[in-house]
């Protein structure tokens, strides 16, 4: 086996790349190791060219394997991995967003990268390794690609920035940021950001990039050295070009049409109309499929040129707004009659409706992934139905984009969600995008904040989000606040920033150019801060703080602390006791190992009844207390008397002699009510009873 191993210290550990011929039929493959976490990345591409004017045919898969963590998971009947987890889907998107902008425009091959986690040590996250492996796999493959890129995770440990912190360190860190970047003209440019924070200041994010620069540069230089040693010869791209006469004819035919279309109120409809006219124009001239595809590619390029000219030369935006102006906003809370909370946020033609549901502690989502095992009590799900863009499509399960956008908004909202101790409800928010024209994920942050406050969830502060765009040619650029329409589809950047008045809680940035430098990053962060405060002001006019009470349709949770040793008495043999309480009272009951009990019911009276029942079961009886007990069982040596639900004591025959009773079976019957007194409670909790008074005639219950 031919093998080449390359090693470099990054942060506190050595990063190891190994390139061998194990996946010998792939175009290229790389093993990436950091600690004992190992990711295997392969690259393959089609032999035939595919001319697709709409998008580059790249697919990225990120595969978590349970064996990597030494686990056997799944249902009782299915033990193999099935659909990827939400985390795996987001990691695949992370890789895709980092590498996609660096493919040359003229490359028209279908490309697939698969990152497989082969080993996971419980300390080092495989996601950044997948980005690094994808970069090197492309770099050493025959495919032309304008890398390499570096990628690191930045956290804050003991008040200081740290590269690639461990899981344990990340749990305690208020800062989690993944940065990937490239080197151009000796400068490090960011081409992808993904982060979640606990209300940090914008300056901290900019400082994290400055801190990461030397590590990004070291990784880029390291990969260039590897490419020189083991990189394969690149395939040559022969650009497919339009016949010059046809190109000239199309440009003349388009004239000012695209610029005028961009300025139309119904921009999307007008552009589609022009595209349809172009296709009819080409059909009349009997052009073949290749010429049609290249003509549509030219159409897209001319549309981008028209947008760039409008913004950079004429200093105008398609809808007439200033560069830092937000579209007209409208908010509403509590608009759905029976839900536990709802919020509507509209920004231009983008309209998001969020619906919140409160559940019992036991309604949490159970997580059993390769990395994450535990419970999730706050969930945000995002739906992007076809009607939101006026289209007809088959409605299936959530797409990768929907899962990614849902997770982004969830990350943005999580820092303001109250702790379980303060608010023991399970919280699920679903955002329905009713109409889409740019930045729906950030609109979902706003509508979800309104839904949380409408439901009476005591969040720290509301969260708002904004998307920033960029139009750049050479050194000339304009940052656009609240992008929509062609600014979103044909611009050079989509930078989403969410947060509160106090600071940023989430960021996500993608580019269509090589990347952005520190100057643009700082300007974007400041522009995002100003826009966020403006949006929050509008939201607070509608609902300034969480409502004082929960919705009358929301469940009520009552809590009770019991002695942990009494838990088994609440549960009963085979769950008999707890199931009886649940069925008779119409409640759900969750018990923690500490003895804390949560009783949830839509009716508060039902919850109170269950609490009283449990109190009786778990009550600590005291010596000298008198009870009207019920005879449960009778033996020669005495009678077993139930004094409280599931609490029994022994009335020993020796305690009956002074009443002239020699044989308990003659004095008692099962079901008889007997006045008894607690004589003693031993160290094991066993209760000894005595008669409290002279027996009345036997009474059968």
XYZ file of C-alpha atoms in Angstrom:
701
model
C 0.000 0.000 0.000
C 1.293 3.425 -0.960
C 0.857 5.894 1.891
C 1.929 9.477 2.514
C 1.552 10.948 5.997
C 1.801 14.651 6.826
C 1.703 16.094 10.337
C 1.495 19.612 11.797
C 0.657 20.961 15.236
C -2.510 23.069 15.226
C -3.596 24.317 18.630
C -2.721 21.792 21.322
C -2.718 18.685 19.108
C -1.140 17.392 15.940
C -3.253 17.437 12.789
C -2.437 14.425 10.621
C -3.301 14.020 6.936
C -2.781 10.620 5.343
C -3.161 10.026 1.618
C -3.059 6.407 0.462
C -4.532 4.102 -2.159
C -7.187 2.383 -0.040
C -10.012 4.103 -1.954
C -8.093 3.445 -5.159
C -11.067 3.907 -7.494
C -11.906 7.377 -6.196
C -10.490 10.491 -7.813
C -8.869 11.307 -4.465
C -9.182 10.489 -0.790
C -7.791 11.798 2.496
C -7.708 10.574 6.096
C -7.744 13.431 8.625
C -6.893 12.824 12.277
C -6.956 15.113 15.306
C -6.519 13.350 18.630
C -8.318 10.046 18.112
C -11.031 11.534 15.899
C -10.580 10.331 12.315
C -12.525 11.430 9.225
C -12.199 9.895 5.759
C -13.066 12.156 2.801
C -13.400 11.072 -0.833
C -13.870 13.095 -4.014
C -15.384 11.825 -7.251
C -16.655 13.527 -10.380
C -18.512 12.618 -13.544
C -16.704 11.903 -16.777
C -19.338 13.721 -18.789
C -19.865 17.469 -18.638
C -23.191 18.800 -17.418
C -24.127 22.303 -18.476
C -26.390 23.631 -15.741
C -26.877 27.393 -15.835
C -28.790 27.473 -12.537
C -26.307 25.948 -10.082
C -23.080 23.982 -9.813
C -23.849 20.220 -9.479
C -22.029 19.592 -6.181
C -23.251 17.194 -3.496
C -21.678 16.730 -0.073
C -22.509 13.892 2.309
C -21.440 13.732 5.951
C -21.833 10.275 7.446
C -21.842 9.581 11.170
C -21.096 5.963 12.033
C -22.024 4.557 15.427
C -19.016 2.262 15.344
C -16.807 5.368 15.358
C -17.900 5.965 18.953
C -18.070 2.290 19.903
C -21.880 2.337 20.060
C -24.725 0.156 18.848
C -27.791 2.324 18.379
C -31.105 2.250 16.596
C -34.450 0.633 17.278
C -34.861 -2.863 18.625
C -35.250 -4.221 15.101
C -33.036 -1.925 13.000
C -29.451 -1.465 14.081
C -27.845 0.018 10.992
C -27.557 3.750 10.360
C -30.541 5.123 8.452
C -31.262 8.765 7.623
C -28.655 11.300 8.768
C -29.245 13.239 11.977
C -29.963 16.968 11.869
C -26.410 17.551 13.129
C -24.967 15.455 10.276
C -27.034 17.385 7.725
C -25.794 20.704 9.134
C -22.205 19.431 9.010
C -22.646 18.461 5.347
C -23.931 21.975 4.667
C -20.945 23.396 6.560
C -18.535 21.592 4.212
C -20.568 22.518 1.128
C -20.673 26.216 2.012
C -16.908 26.341 2.526
C -15.840 24.625 -0.707
C -18.572 25.602 -3.206
C -17.424 29.193 -3.964
C -13.955 27.960 -4.964
C -14.963 25.864 -7.973
C -14.075 27.551 -11.283
C -17.024 28.923 -13.216
C -16.229 26.858 -16.313
C -16.109 23.513 -14.481
C -19.228 21.594 -15.496
C -18.740 18.168 -13.937
C -20.997 16.609 -11.333
C -18.939 16.453 -8.131
C -19.555 14.440 -4.967
C -17.652 14.499 -1.691
C -18.369 12.024 1.101
C -16.973 12.591 4.595
C -17.208 9.491 6.815
C -16.424 9.618 10.524
C -14.393 6.448 11.204
C -13.316 7.183 14.775
C -14.532 9.647 17.402
C -12.732 10.237 20.686
C -15.411 12.217 22.522
C -13.159 15.298 22.664
C -12.610 16.582 19.126
C -15.476 17.489 16.799
C -15.255 15.862 13.344
C -17.016 18.775 11.575
C -13.928 20.981 11.124
C -11.891 17.903 10.149
C -14.450 17.204 7.407
C -13.942 20.736 6.010
C -10.152 20.321 6.116
C -10.334 16.867 4.543
C -12.669 18.062 1.788
C -10.299 20.918 0.997
C -7.234 18.656 0.726
C -9.132 15.960 -1.156
C -10.140 18.506 -3.809
C -6.684 20.045 -3.850
C -4.937 16.729 -4.547
C -7.608 15.494 -7.000
C -7.542 16.012 -10.783
C -10.345 18.573 -10.423
C -9.501 22.256 -10.854
C -10.316 24.010 -7.593
C -9.252 27.414 -6.330
C -8.234 26.344 -2.820
C -6.745 25.460 -0.486
C -8.664 26.716 2.493
C -8.052 26.553 6.210
C -10.720 25.955 8.848
C -10.678 26.167 12.642
C -13.071 26.369 15.551
C -12.566 29.250 17.995
C -13.871 29.115 21.557
C -13.267 31.063 24.751
C -11.730 29.130 27.646
C -10.911 30.906 30.926
C -11.532 34.250 29.237
C -9.063 33.605 26.398
C -9.542 32.540 22.777
C -8.651 28.934 22.074
C -8.301 27.029 18.802
C -10.290 23.798 18.477
C -11.526 23.506 22.088
C -12.736 20.114 23.312
C -16.407 19.267 23.838
C -16.047 19.785 27.583
C -14.460 23.208 27.061
C -17.182 24.147 24.575
C -19.911 23.315 27.107
C -18.539 26.036 29.377
C -17.655 28.471 26.584
C -19.948 31.409 25.717
C -18.400 31.484 22.249
C -18.402 28.863 19.463
C -17.293 29.951 15.989
C -16.166 27.957 12.939
C -14.165 29.998 10.427
C -12.893 28.905 7.029
C -10.729 31.104 4.864
C -8.453 31.362 1.842
C -5.298 33.315 1.082
C -5.332 35.885 -1.698
C -2.407 38.235 -2.316
C -0.943 37.389 1.075
C -4.222 38.301 2.852
C -6.477 35.847 4.673
C -10.110 36.173 3.575
C -13.117 34.579 5.290
C -15.281 32.502 2.991
C -17.542 30.857 5.589
C -18.681 31.536 9.158
C -20.916 29.518 11.469
C -21.293 30.461 15.115
C -23.388 30.488 18.253
C -22.769 32.793 21.217
C -24.139 33.946 24.548
C -24.840 37.573 23.604
C -21.272 38.572 22.692
C -20.238 41.962 21.358
C -19.467 42.328 17.665
C -15.868 43.289 18.454
C -15.340 39.839 19.959
C -16.239 38.115 16.686
C -13.867 40.355 14.726
C -11.154 39.663 17.315
C -11.735 35.913 16.909
C -10.992 36.209 13.181
C -7.794 38.110 13.954
C -6.835 35.368 16.428
C -7.575 32.616 13.885
C -5.620 34.175 10.995
C -2.190 32.622 11.745
C -3.763 29.173 12.143
C -5.706 29.533 8.882
C -2.556 30.647 7.081
C -0.540 27.761 8.548
C -3.158 25.273 7.346
C -3.276 26.801 3.867
C 0.524 26.736 3.513
C 0.640 23.179 4.880
C -1.844 21.970 2.259
C 0.010 23.704 -0.548
C 3.138 21.787 0.471
C 1.174 18.522 0.425
C -0.262 19.289 -3.006
C 3.213 19.841 -4.427
C 4.268 16.408 -3.167
C 1.257 14.196 -3.916
C -1.252 16.262 -5.918
C -2.555 14.764 -9.155
C -2.373 16.515 -12.487
C -5.416 18.703 -13.021
C -7.790 18.059 -15.891
C -7.957 20.842 -18.430
C -11.173 22.746 -18.810
C -12.163 23.837 -22.257
C -14.678 26.616 -21.688
C -17.869 26.224 -23.667
C -18.567 29.532 -25.338
C -21.453 30.917 -27.278
C -21.123 31.787 -30.900
C -19.932 35.453 -30.760
C -22.698 36.548 -33.128
C -25.365 34.880 -30.970
C -23.853 36.371 -27.805
C -23.899 39.829 -29.340
C -27.457 39.302 -30.561
C -28.645 38.233 -27.081
C -26.938 41.181 -25.385
C -28.502 43.585 -27.865
C -31.879 41.904 -27.435
C -31.611 42.162 -23.640
C -30.509 45.789 -23.791
C -31.860 47.543 -20.696
C -34.542 44.899 -20.064
C -32.804 43.315 -17.074
C -32.009 46.623 -15.415
C -35.624 47.715 -15.796
C -36.804 44.319 -14.512
C -34.671 44.683 -11.387
C -36.357 48.014 -10.701
C -39.857 46.517 -11.080
C -41.921 45.869 -7.969
C -42.534 42.285 -9.121
C -38.872 41.695 -9.960
C -39.020 37.902 -9.880
C -42.044 37.721 -12.172
C -40.550 40.195 -14.644
C -37.198 38.357 -14.793
C -38.984 35.038 -15.406
C -40.994 36.713 -18.158
C -37.815 37.946 -19.879
C -36.204 34.507 -19.506
C -39.257 32.928 -21.152
C -39.041 35.436 -23.999
C -35.351 34.562 -24.411
C -36.153 30.850 -24.660
C -38.797 31.598 -27.310
C -36.264 33.781 -29.133
C -33.726 30.895 -29.146
C -36.362 28.370 -30.171
C -37.337 30.472 -33.186
C -33.692 30.506 -34.221
C -33.586 26.685 -33.811
C -30.681 26.700 -31.369
C -29.587 23.375 -29.843
C -29.651 22.413 -26.132
C -26.010 23.401 -25.518
C -26.546 26.859 -26.989
C -29.716 27.269 -24.928
C -27.875 26.290 -21.716
C -25.005 28.676 -22.505
C -27.492 31.427 -23.340
C -29.188 30.995 -19.960
C -25.768 31.151 -18.314
C -25.132 34.418 -20.161
C -28.565 35.636 -19.035
C -27.645 35.019 -15.397
C -24.295 36.768 -15.848
C -25.935 39.793 -17.467
C -28.453 39.949 -14.630
C -25.576 40.035 -12.123
C -23.826 42.727 -14.171
C -27.016 44.813 -14.239
C -27.331 44.535 -10.443
C -23.656 45.388 -9.889
C -23.875 48.408 -12.168
C -27.009 49.677 -10.440
C -25.540 49.333 -6.936
C -21.889 50.286 -7.497
C -22.151 52.912 -10.212
C -25.567 54.450 -9.673
C -25.596 53.844 -5.886
C -29.152 52.524 -6.102
C -30.902 49.414 -4.866
C -33.521 47.564 -6.913
C -36.402 48.665 -4.675
C -35.107 52.199 -4.166
C -33.974 51.763 -0.552
C -30.802 53.205 0.919
C -27.907 50.775 1.398
C -28.606 50.477 5.144
C -32.402 50.671 4.980
C -34.688 47.869 6.154
C -37.915 47.081 4.347
C -41.238 48.001 5.947
C -41.955 45.799 8.965
C -45.135 44.568 10.622
C -45.468 42.427 13.774
C -48.318 40.742 15.583
C -48.548 38.417 18.586
C -51.289 36.091 19.803
C -53.065 35.845 16.476
C -53.992 32.133 16.704
C -56.839 31.424 19.152
C -56.015 27.968 20.562
C -52.226 27.709 20.371
C -50.026 28.317 23.401
C -48.209 31.182 21.690
C -47.896 32.698 18.213
C -46.006 35.477 16.495
C -46.074 36.990 13.019
C -43.162 38.934 11.571
C -43.302 40.591 8.153
C -40.433 42.354 6.412
C -41.346 43.371 2.902
C -42.654 40.291 1.113
C -40.994 37.964 3.625
C -43.585 36.787 6.135
C -42.947 34.277 8.924
C -45.524 32.822 11.321
C -44.195 31.033 14.408
C -46.341 28.795 16.593
C -45.215 27.701 20.051
C -46.304 24.635 22.001
C -45.517 23.954 25.654
C -45.190 20.383 26.844
C -44.360 18.321 29.886
C -40.742 17.614 30.879
C -41.233 14.123 29.457
C -41.987 15.558 25.995
C -38.298 16.283 25.414
C -36.647 14.949 22.268
C -34.342 12.025 22.985
C -31.046 12.302 21.115
C -29.110 9.159 20.267
C -26.533 10.170 17.700
C -22.904 9.295 17.246
C -21.805 12.415 19.110
C -24.859 13.662 20.982
C -26.711 11.498 23.486
C -29.174 13.221 25.782
C -32.379 15.234 25.847
C -33.430 18.352 24.002
C -36.099 20.503 25.645
C -36.065 23.451 23.215
C -36.737 22.822 19.542
C -37.238 25.113 16.573
C -38.492 23.653 13.301
C -38.647 25.643 10.067
C -40.964 24.898 7.142
C -40.590 26.390 3.675
C -43.697 25.284 1.722
C -43.876 25.759 -2.060
C -46.659 28.344 -1.738
C -44.181 30.696 -0.031
C -42.653 31.338 -3.460
C -45.877 30.903 -5.444
C -44.706 27.570 -6.856
C -46.161 24.092 -7.249
C -43.930 21.343 -5.865
C -44.385 17.972 -4.231
C -44.574 18.349 -0.452
C -42.144 15.893 1.158
C -40.238 15.752 4.420
C -37.997 18.641 5.501
C -35.199 19.505 3.085
C -31.588 20.035 4.120
C -32.140 23.750 3.775
C -35.184 23.646 6.068
C -33.267 21.657 8.680
C -30.292 24.028 8.441
C -32.426 27.165 8.754
C -34.345 25.666 11.671
C -31.111 24.853 13.501
C -29.717 28.350 12.846
C -32.749 30.052 14.414
C -32.696 27.532 17.271
C -29.059 28.398 17.975
C -29.910 32.111 17.891
C -32.768 31.726 20.398
C -31.212 29.198 22.788
C -29.183 31.720 24.883
C -32.357 33.541 25.989
C -34.404 30.433 26.844
C -34.945 30.080 30.630
C -33.289 27.182 32.430
C -35.211 24.013 33.227
C -35.112 24.937 36.922
C -36.845 28.254 36.222
C -39.265 26.985 33.571
C -39.596 23.195 33.437
C -41.594 23.069 30.205
C -40.524 21.448 26.955
C -40.726 24.145 24.263
C -41.304 23.533 20.564
C -41.593 26.298 17.982
C -42.591 25.729 14.374
C -42.055 28.544 11.881
C -44.165 28.496 8.732
C -42.793 30.709 5.966
C -45.927 32.169 4.392
C -44.137 34.302 1.814
C -40.460 34.414 0.888
C -38.377 37.201 -0.545
C -35.044 37.052 1.261
C -33.823 36.238 4.759
C -36.595 33.944 5.940
C -34.354 32.318 8.567
C -33.763 35.676 10.244
C -37.472 36.492 10.041
C -38.110 33.204 11.862
C -35.917 34.426 14.748
C -38.128 37.512 15.070
C -41.468 35.703 14.824
C -40.253 33.014 17.247
C -39.270 35.655 19.817
C -42.775 37.091 19.603
C -44.276 33.603 20.009
C -42.124 32.948 23.085
C -43.232 36.186 24.730
C -46.859 35.648 23.722
C -46.747 32.228 25.408
C -45.435 33.744 28.635
C -42.041 32.039 28.413
C -39.755 34.194 30.612
C -36.981 34.725 28.052
C -34.102 37.039 28.979
C -34.617 39.320 25.996
C -36.162 39.096 22.502
C -33.953 38.036 19.585
C -34.008 39.600 16.120
C -32.109 38.715 12.967
C -30.985 40.457 9.787
C -29.317 39.349 6.553
C -26.650 41.488 4.928
C -25.518 41.278 1.322
C -22.497 42.429 -0.641
C -21.893 43.676 -4.163
C -18.172 43.743 -4.937
C -16.010 44.426 -7.972
C -12.293 44.711 -7.292
C -11.841 47.076 -4.349
C -15.213 48.739 -4.877
C -18.038 47.322 -2.770
C -21.353 48.081 -1.136
C -22.844 46.310 1.883
C -26.614 45.938 1.650
C -28.842 45.698 4.719
C -31.857 43.359 4.524
C -31.286 41.740 1.140
C -34.135 40.572 -1.073
C -34.798 39.419 -4.630
C -31.806 39.741 -6.977
C -29.622 41.108 -4.150
C -29.992 37.717 -2.473
C -29.788 35.510 -5.577
C -27.186 37.429 -7.580
C -25.192 39.161 -4.855
C -21.790 38.089 -3.541
C -22.598 37.359 0.105
C -25.319 36.275 2.519
C -24.334 37.231 6.077
C -26.979 36.397 8.685
C -26.622 37.959 12.147
C -29.024 37.358 15.039
C -28.966 38.644 18.584
C -30.460 40.765 21.347
C -29.887 44.324 22.524
C -26.948 43.006 24.524
C -25.105 41.141 21.786
C -24.897 38.546 19.029
C -26.265 35.021 19.546
C -25.686 33.498 16.081
C -23.979 34.195 12.764
C -23.869 32.402 9.432
C -22.044 33.650 6.370
C -21.701 32.287 2.824
C -20.045 33.953 -0.145
C -20.025 33.517 -3.912
C -16.645 35.215 -4.253
C -13.304 34.113 -2.771
C -14.018 35.746 0.580
C -14.138 38.961 2.594
C -11.445 40.694 4.613
C -11.383 42.136 8.104
C -12.589 45.577 7.017
C -15.784 44.261 5.420
C -16.345 41.867 8.345
C -16.253 44.699 10.889
C -18.490 46.894 8.758
C -21.020 44.061 8.374
C -21.096 43.384 12.107
C -21.715 47.049 12.907
C -24.364 47.348 10.189
C -26.016 44.220 11.577
C -26.033 45.676 15.099
C -27.757 48.864 13.969
C -30.374 46.938 11.986
C -30.995 44.507 14.841
C -31.711 47.328 17.289
C -34.120 48.902 14.810
C -36.014 45.622 14.385
C -36.150 44.991 18.142
C -37.686 48.430 18.641
C -40.532 47.545 16.257
C -41.045 44.166 17.955
C -41.125 45.688 21.437
C -43.837 48.137 20.386
C -46.079 45.113 19.807
C -45.029 43.072 22.853
C -42.384 44.639 25.126
C -41.973 41.652 27.463
C -43.292 38.115 28.062
C -46.911 37.894 29.161
C -47.432 37.453 32.907
C -49.509 34.279 32.580
C -49.501 31.250 30.318
C -52.214 30.647 27.747
C -55.345 29.080 29.284
C -54.853 26.238 26.792
C -51.268 25.534 27.885
C -50.614 22.714 30.349
C -49.842 23.512 33.968
C -46.858 21.979 35.730
C -46.819 21.498 39.505
C -43.659 20.309 41.238
C -43.027 18.338 44.393
C -39.767 17.370 46.082
C -39.771 13.986 47.803
C -37.190 11.818 49.487
C -35.391 9.970 46.633
C -35.810 6.748 48.602
C -39.573 7.165 48.222
C -39.463 7.138 44.397
C -40.065 3.391 44.259
C -43.219 3.854 46.334
C -44.572 6.427 43.860
C -43.828 4.117 40.947
C -45.096 0.971 42.653
C -44.536 -2.635 41.574
C -44.252 -2.742 37.784
C -45.365 0.902 37.595
C -48.780 0.059 39.039
C -49.057 3.043 41.398
C -47.853 5.764 39.025
C -50.017 4.442 36.185
C -53.040 4.475 38.485
C -52.413 8.143 39.370
C -51.892 9.070 35.706
C -55.052 7.310 34.572
C -57.339 8.477 37.361
C -56.141 12.113 37.425
C -55.494 12.573 33.690
C -51.946 13.864 34.125
C -48.404 13.072 33.022
C -45.734 12.533 35.667
C -41.971 12.889 35.327
C -39.613 11.934 38.139
C -35.954 12.918 38.438
C -33.424 10.759 40.330
C -33.126 13.612 42.858
C -36.732 13.043 43.911
C -38.159 16.064 42.124
C -41.553 15.265 40.626
C -43.252 17.192 37.801
C -46.994 16.740 37.328
C -48.353 18.149 34.068
C -52.000 18.554 33.135
C -54.190 20.786 31.024
C -56.364 21.183 34.138
C -54.690 22.580 37.232
C -57.177 20.845 39.550
C -56.176 17.469 38.117
C -52.511 18.246 38.762
C -53.329 19.291 42.352
C -55.203 16.026 42.900
C -52.209 14.018 41.686
C -49.834 16.037 43.883
C -52.017 15.354 46.947
C -52.039 11.658 46.085
C -48.241 11.561 45.808
C -47.864 13.501 49.051
C -49.911 10.865 50.837
C -47.825 8.078 49.315
C -44.515 9.687 50.224
C -45.489 11.287 53.499
C -43.066 10.594 56.331
C -45.179 9.287 59.228
C -44.248 10.323 62.753
C -44.369 8.350 65.986
C -47.590 9.091 67.847
C -49.681 9.925 64.740
C -53.138 8.352 64.667
C -54.725 7.018 61.455
C -57.944 5.332 60.472
C -56.230 2.402 58.775
C -57.600 -0.333 56.549
C -56.814 -3.989 57.171
C -55.038 -5.397 54.101
C -53.769 -8.812 55.247
C -54.133 -10.920 58.423
C -51.589 -13.382 59.832
C -51.239 -15.334 63.087
C -48.549 -12.887 64.218
C -50.564 -9.741 63.447
C -52.358 -7.622 60.836
C -50.963 -5.456 58.027
C -52.750 -2.092 58.069
C -52.691 0.500 55.248
C -52.475 3.929 56.887
C -51.743 5.978 53.739
C -51.809 5.103 50.017
C -49.052 2.493 49.530
C -47.878 2.899 53.135
C -48.499 -0.014 55.440
C -47.597 -0.877 59.004
C -47.686 -3.991 61.128
C -50.051 -4.275 64.065
C -48.258 -7.059 65.932
C -50.173 -9.543 68.076
C -48.134 -8.448 71.103
C -49.809 -5.011 70.838
C -53.253 -6.634 71.039
C -52.922 -8.666 74.241
C -53.894 -5.797 76.526
C -57.157 -5.568 74.571
C -57.753 -9.253 75.199
C -57.074 -10.254 71.599
C -55.029 -13.452 71.226
C -55.768 -14.326 67.576
C -55.826 -11.462 65.012
C -57.917 -13.535 62.610
C -60.744 -13.561 65.127
C -60.603 -9.796 65.724
C -60.148 -8.418 62.190
C -61.449 -8.812 58.686
C -59.793 -7.616 55.452
C -61.153 -4.160 54.608
C -62.033 -3.321 58.200
C -61.283 0.245 59.355
C -59.120 0.232 62.466
C -57.913 3.225 64.544
C -54.144 2.782 64.867
C -51.266 4.735 66.303
C -47.667 4.806 65.011
C -45.639 3.099 67.721
C -42.245 3.237 66.002
C -40.456 3.545 62.649
C -37.227 1.569 62.342
C -34.109 2.558 60.377
C -35.376 0.701 57.294
C -38.632 2.657 57.301
C -40.773 -0.208 58.596
C -43.762 1.061 60.582
C -44.962 -0.619 63.763
C -48.495 0.145 64.917
C -50.607 -0.197 68.025
C -54.340 0.091 68.535
C -55.389 3.665 69.198
C -58.605 2.734 71.069
C -60.830 -0.147 71.943
C -62.078 -1.903 68.806
C -65.539 -1.167 67.552
C -67.572 -3.914 65.983
C -66.008 -5.344 62.803
C -66.810 -3.194 59.788
C -66.386 -4.606 56.284
C -65.495 -2.104 53.538
